[in-house]
Amino acid sequence: MAEIRIQVNGEPKDVADGLNIEELLRSLDLQPRMIVVEHNGDILRRERYAEVLVGSGDSLELVQFVGGG
Amino acid sequence: MSTVVDITGTDEPLVIAGRALRSRLMVGTGKYRSNQEMVDAIEASGAEVVTVAVRRVDLDRANEEGVLHHLDTQRYLLLPNTAGCYTAQDAIRYARLARAAGFTDWVKLEVIGDQETLLPDAGATIEAARELVSDGFKVLAYTNDDLISALRLEDAGCAAVMPLASPIGSGLGLMNPFNIRTIKSRLEVPVIVDAGVGTASDAAVTMEQGVDGILMNTALAEAQEPVRMARAMGLATEAGRLAYLAGRMPRRERAVPSSPTRGMLS
C-alpha cells in the first residue's frame, strides 16, 4: 500500500495514501469528536473530517482539551 | 419556640454573558495527581464553570490526557483558556481551535507577558479581546489588578474581567485588596478574581471585597487533599460572598463590651 509523508504536530509521519481526516484520526487511535484539526493552517470544521483527504506534504495540528487553569 | 431563618435566596446568581450560575467559584483542571482526583475535587467544589487548556495531542497518551475523556460535559460549562500564549495572534489561534471543538464560544483569554512571573500583557490582551469579541466570542479576560487595563477590557466588549489576586500558581493570596475593590467599583461586567488564591481564608477575603467570583486551580490541585480543599473553597467562597452582602461591623481600635455593664453584683 502506498504511503505518503505528512507532518503531524510538527513531526514527520508516514501514513497510507488516500485517507480522509476521520480515517487518519482513527488510524492514530484518536476519537474524532475529541480532536480539533488544523489542516495546513486552517481550522477544519468537524463535519468536514470525512470529506477532506490527507495529501502528501500536508501539515496537521491535532489538538484537544487537556487539564489547565 | 425557635424560628428557622430562611437564608436561601440571600444571594443572586452570577450572570455572565446571559448565563446564570449558582456557584461563584470556577475551577481549573490542571496539575491533579490523577484524573479521578480532579473529577472528585471539581464535584466537591460545587463549581459549574471548569477551565481547560488546548494542547497538541500526545499520540501515545491522548486518552489519558484528554480531559473530555474524564469530565461530564453535560454537567459543567467548559471554559477553554489561552494559557501559554505570549502574543495576541497566538491567543486568537488557540481560542479559535477551542471554539472549533464545538462546546462553547466562551474563552478565558490570557496573554502572558513574562515567562518568570507569568504576569499578563495587558496591551496584547486588549488587542486579542477586541478581535475575539468581534468574532463572536464571549471573552473572560485575565489581567493585572490594574483599573485601567480592566476598563479597557470592558470597553473591548469582554463578558467578564479577571484580575489576579497574585501571580499564577503562587498561592500568595489577595495582594492588593484596594485595587480589586477599585476595579469592582468601576466595572459593570462581572469581576472574577483569577489566580493566586492559596487557601480558604484567601477565598473568603477575596469575596469579601465584593467581587463576583473566583477562579482557582493550583490551590486545589496542589493541596495535600484536593477534594477536601475543594469543599473548603466552595464554602469559603460562599461565606465570603455572604459576609460581603451582610456588611461587616465597623473596625474600632478600642474594646466594647458585648455584655451589659449594668447589673453587676456589688
Short mmCIF file of N, CA, C and O in Angstrom, two decimals, chain A residues 8-10 13 28-31 33-36 38 43 46 61-69, chain B residues 28-30 51-57 62 66-69 81 93 96-98 100-101 108 217:
data_model
loop_
_atom_site.label_atom_id
_atom_site.label_comp_id
_atom_site.label_asym_id
_atom_site.label_seq_id
_atom_site.Cartn_x
_atom_site.Cartn_y
_atom_site.Cartn_z
N VAL A 8 2.65 15.70 11.37
CA VAL A 8 1.61 15.68 12.40
C VAL A 8 2.20 16.28 13.67
O VAL A 8 3.18 15.75 14.21
N ASN A 9 1.63 17.38 14.11
CA ASN A 9 2.12 18.07 15.31
C ASN A 9 3.63 18.30 15.25
O ASN A 9 4.36 18.06 16.21
N GLY A 10 4.08 18.72 14.08
CA GLY A 10 5.47 19.10 13.92
C GLY A 10 6.42 17.96 13.63
O GLY A 10 7.60 18.19 13.40
N LYS A 13 5.49 12.06 9.56
CA LYS A 13 4.80 10.78 9.77
C LYS A 13 4.42 10.20 8.41
O LYS A 13 3.95 10.92 7.54
N LEU A 28 -4.84 6.62 14.08
CA LEU A 28 -3.93 7.04 15.16
C LEU A 28 -4.55 6.76 16.54
O LEU A 28 -4.03 7.20 17.55
N ASP A 29 -5.68 6.04 16.54
CA ASP A 29 -6.36 5.67 17.78
C ASP A 29 -6.99 6.88 18.48
O ASP A 29 -7.10 6.91 19.71
N LEU A 30 -7.36 7.88 17.69
CA LEU A 30 -7.97 9.09 18.27
C LEU A 30 -9.45 9.10 17.94
O LEU A 30 -9.86 8.65 16.87
N GLN A 31 -10.26 9.64 18.88
CA GLN A 31 -11.69 9.77 18.62
C GLN A 31 -11.94 11.13 17.96
O GLN A 31 -11.70 12.16 18.59
N ARG A 33 -14.37 13.06 17.59
CA ARG A 33 -15.16 14.09 18.27
C ARG A 33 -14.39 14.75 19.41
O ARG A 33 -14.82 15.76 19.96
N MET A 34 -13.23 14.19 19.78
CA MET A 34 -12.42 14.76 20.85
C MET A 34 -11.30 15.67 20.32
O MET A 34 -10.58 16.29 21.08
N ILE A 35 -11.13 15.68 19.02
CA ILE A 35 -9.94 16.29 18.43
C ILE A 35 -10.33 17.47 17.53
O ILE A 35 -11.29 17.39 16.78
N VAL A 36 -9.55 18.54 17.62
CA VAL A 36 -9.69 19.64 16.67
C VAL A 36 -8.48 19.60 15.73
O VAL A 36 -7.35 19.38 16.17
N GLU A 38 -6.19 21.34 12.69
CA GLU A 38 -5.76 22.47 11.87
C GLU A 38 -5.03 21.86 10.67
O GLU A 38 -4.02 21.18 10.85
N ILE A 43 -8.34 25.88 10.41
CA ILE A 43 -9.12 25.02 11.30
C ILE A 43 -10.21 24.33 10.47
O ILE A 43 -10.92 24.97 9.70
N ARG A 46 -15.60 19.99 12.05
CA ARG A 46 -15.66 18.54 12.25
C ARG A 46 -16.50 17.86 11.16
O ARG A 46 -16.20 16.72 10.78
N GLU A 61 -2.14 19.91 12.57
CA GLU A 61 -2.05 20.07 14.01
C GLU A 61 -3.28 19.42 14.60
O GLU A 61 -4.42 19.75 14.23
N LEU A 62 -3.06 18.49 15.51
CA LEU A 62 -4.16 17.79 16.17
C LEU A 62 -4.14 18.22 17.63
O LEU A 62 -3.16 17.99 18.34
N VAL A 63 -5.21 18.88 18.06
CA VAL A 63 -5.21 19.37 19.46
C VAL A 63 -6.46 18.86 20.17
O VAL A 63 -7.44 18.44 19.56
N GLN A 64 -6.38 18.91 21.48
CA GLN A 64 -7.51 18.51 22.31
C GLN A 64 -7.47 19.33 23.60
O GLN A 64 -6.51 20.04 23.87
N PHE A 65 -8.54 19.22 24.38
CA PHE A 65 -8.58 19.87 25.69
C PHE A 65 -7.84 19.00 26.69
O PHE A 65 -8.09 17.79 26.80
N VAL A 66 -6.92 19.62 27.40
CA VAL A 66 -6.21 18.94 28.48
C VAL A 66 -6.42 19.75 29.76
O VAL A 66 -6.99 20.85 29.72
N GLY A 67 -5.96 19.21 30.87
CA GLY A 67 -6.11 19.92 32.13
C GLY A 67 -5.40 21.25 32.11
O GLY A 67 -4.27 21.37 31.59
N GLY A 68 -6.05 22.28 32.64
CA GLY A 68 -5.43 23.60 32.69
C GLY A 68 -6.26 24.54 33.55
O GLY A 68 -7.39 24.22 33.90
N GLY A 69 -5.67 25.68 33.88
CA GLY A 69 -6.33 26.57 34.83
C GLY A 69 -6.79 27.87 34.24
O GLY A 69 -6.71 28.14 33.09
N GLY B 28 -10.08 25.08 37.80
CA GLY B 28 -9.30 24.55 36.69
C GLY B 28 -9.20 23.03 36.77
O GLY B 28 -9.68 22.40 37.72
N THR B 29 -8.56 22.47 35.77
CA THR B 29 -8.44 21.01 35.67
C THR B 29 -6.97 20.57 35.59
O THR B 29 -6.70 19.39 35.34
N GLY B 30 -6.05 21.50 35.81
CA GLY B 30 -4.63 21.19 35.63
C GLY B 30 -3.97 20.66 36.90
O GLY B 30 -4.41 20.95 38.00
N THR B 51 -12.29 25.29 33.75
CA THR B 51 -11.36 25.68 32.68
C THR B 51 -10.58 24.48 32.15
O THR B 51 -10.31 23.53 32.88
N VAL B 52 -10.23 24.58 30.88
CA VAL B 52 -9.41 23.56 30.22
C VAL B 52 -8.40 24.28 29.32
O VAL B 52 -8.61 25.44 28.95
N ALA B 53 -7.32 23.58 28.99
CA ALA B 53 -6.31 24.15 28.10
C ALA B 53 -6.36 23.43 26.75
O ALA B 53 -6.88 22.32 26.65
N VAL B 54 -5.83 24.07 25.72
CA VAL B 54 -5.76 23.49 24.38
C VAL B 54 -4.31 23.10 24.11
O VAL B 54 -3.43 23.96 24.17
N ARG B 55 -4.06 21.83 23.82
CA ARG B 55 -2.70 21.41 23.54
C ARG B 55 -2.68 20.36 22.44
O ARG B 55 -3.66 19.65 22.22
N ARG B 56 -1.50 20.25 21.81
CA ARG B 56 -1.29 19.18 20.85
C ARG B 56 -1.57 17.83 21.51
O ARG B 56 -1.21 17.61 22.66
N VAL B 57 -2.16 16.96 20.74
CA VAL B 57 -2.37 15.60 21.20
C VAL B 57 -1.02 14.89 21.30
O VAL B 57 -0.22 14.94 20.37
N ALA B 62 -3.08 10.15 24.43
CA ALA B 62 -4.20 11.03 24.11
C ALA B 62 -5.41 10.82 25.03
O ALA B 62 -6.02 11.77 25.50
N GLY B 66 -6.54 13.70 27.53
CA GLY B 66 -7.72 14.40 27.04
C GLY B 66 -8.75 14.53 28.16
O GLY B 66 -9.31 13.54 28.62
N VAL B 67 -9.01 15.77 28.56
CA VAL B 67 -9.83 15.98 29.75
C VAL B 67 -11.29 15.60 29.48
O VAL B 67 -12.02 15.22 30.38
N LEU B 68 -11.68 15.62 28.20
CA LEU B 68 -13.07 15.27 27.88
C LEU B 68 -13.35 13.78 28.06
O LEU B 68 -14.50 13.36 28.12
N HIS B 69 -12.29 12.98 28.16
CA HIS B 69 -12.48 11.56 28.44
C HIS B 69 -12.90 11.34 29.88
O HIS B 69 -13.31 10.25 30.27
N ASN B 81 -9.03 27.96 27.94
CA ASN B 81 -8.13 29.10 28.14
C ASN B 81 -7.13 29.21 27.00
O ASN B 81 -7.03 28.33 26.15
N ARG B 93 -5.51 32.31 17.91
CA ARG B 93 -5.45 30.99 17.28
C ARG B 93 -5.95 29.90 18.25
O ARG B 93 -6.77 29.05 17.89
N ARG B 96 -9.71 30.09 18.74
CA ARG B 96 -10.48 29.55 17.60
C ARG B 96 -10.44 28.03 17.57
O ARG B 96 -11.44 27.38 17.25
N LEU B 97 -9.29 27.46 17.90
CA LEU B 97 -9.20 25.99 17.99
C LEU B 97 -10.16 25.49 19.07
O LEU B 97 -10.87 24.50 18.88
N ALA B 98 -10.19 26.20 20.19
CA ALA B 98 -11.06 25.78 21.30
C ALA B 98 -12.52 25.83 20.89
O ALA B 98 -13.30 24.91 21.17
N ALA B 100 -13.70 25.55 17.92
CA ALA B 100 -13.97 24.52 16.92
C ALA B 100 -14.26 23.16 17.54
O ALA B 100 -14.82 22.28 16.88
N ALA B 101 -13.89 23.00 18.80
CA ALA B 101 -14.22 21.73 19.48
C ALA B 101 -15.73 21.58 19.63
O ALA B 101 -16.23 20.47 19.83
N LYS B 108 -11.42 31.89 28.13
CA LYS B 108 -10.66 32.61 29.14
C LYS B 108 -9.39 33.08 28.46
O LYS B 108 -8.47 32.31 28.22
N ASN B 217 -7.09 27.07 40.49
CA ASN B 217 -6.69 25.73 40.06
C ASN B 217 -5.67 25.12 41.02
O ASN B 217 -5.92 24.15 41.72
#
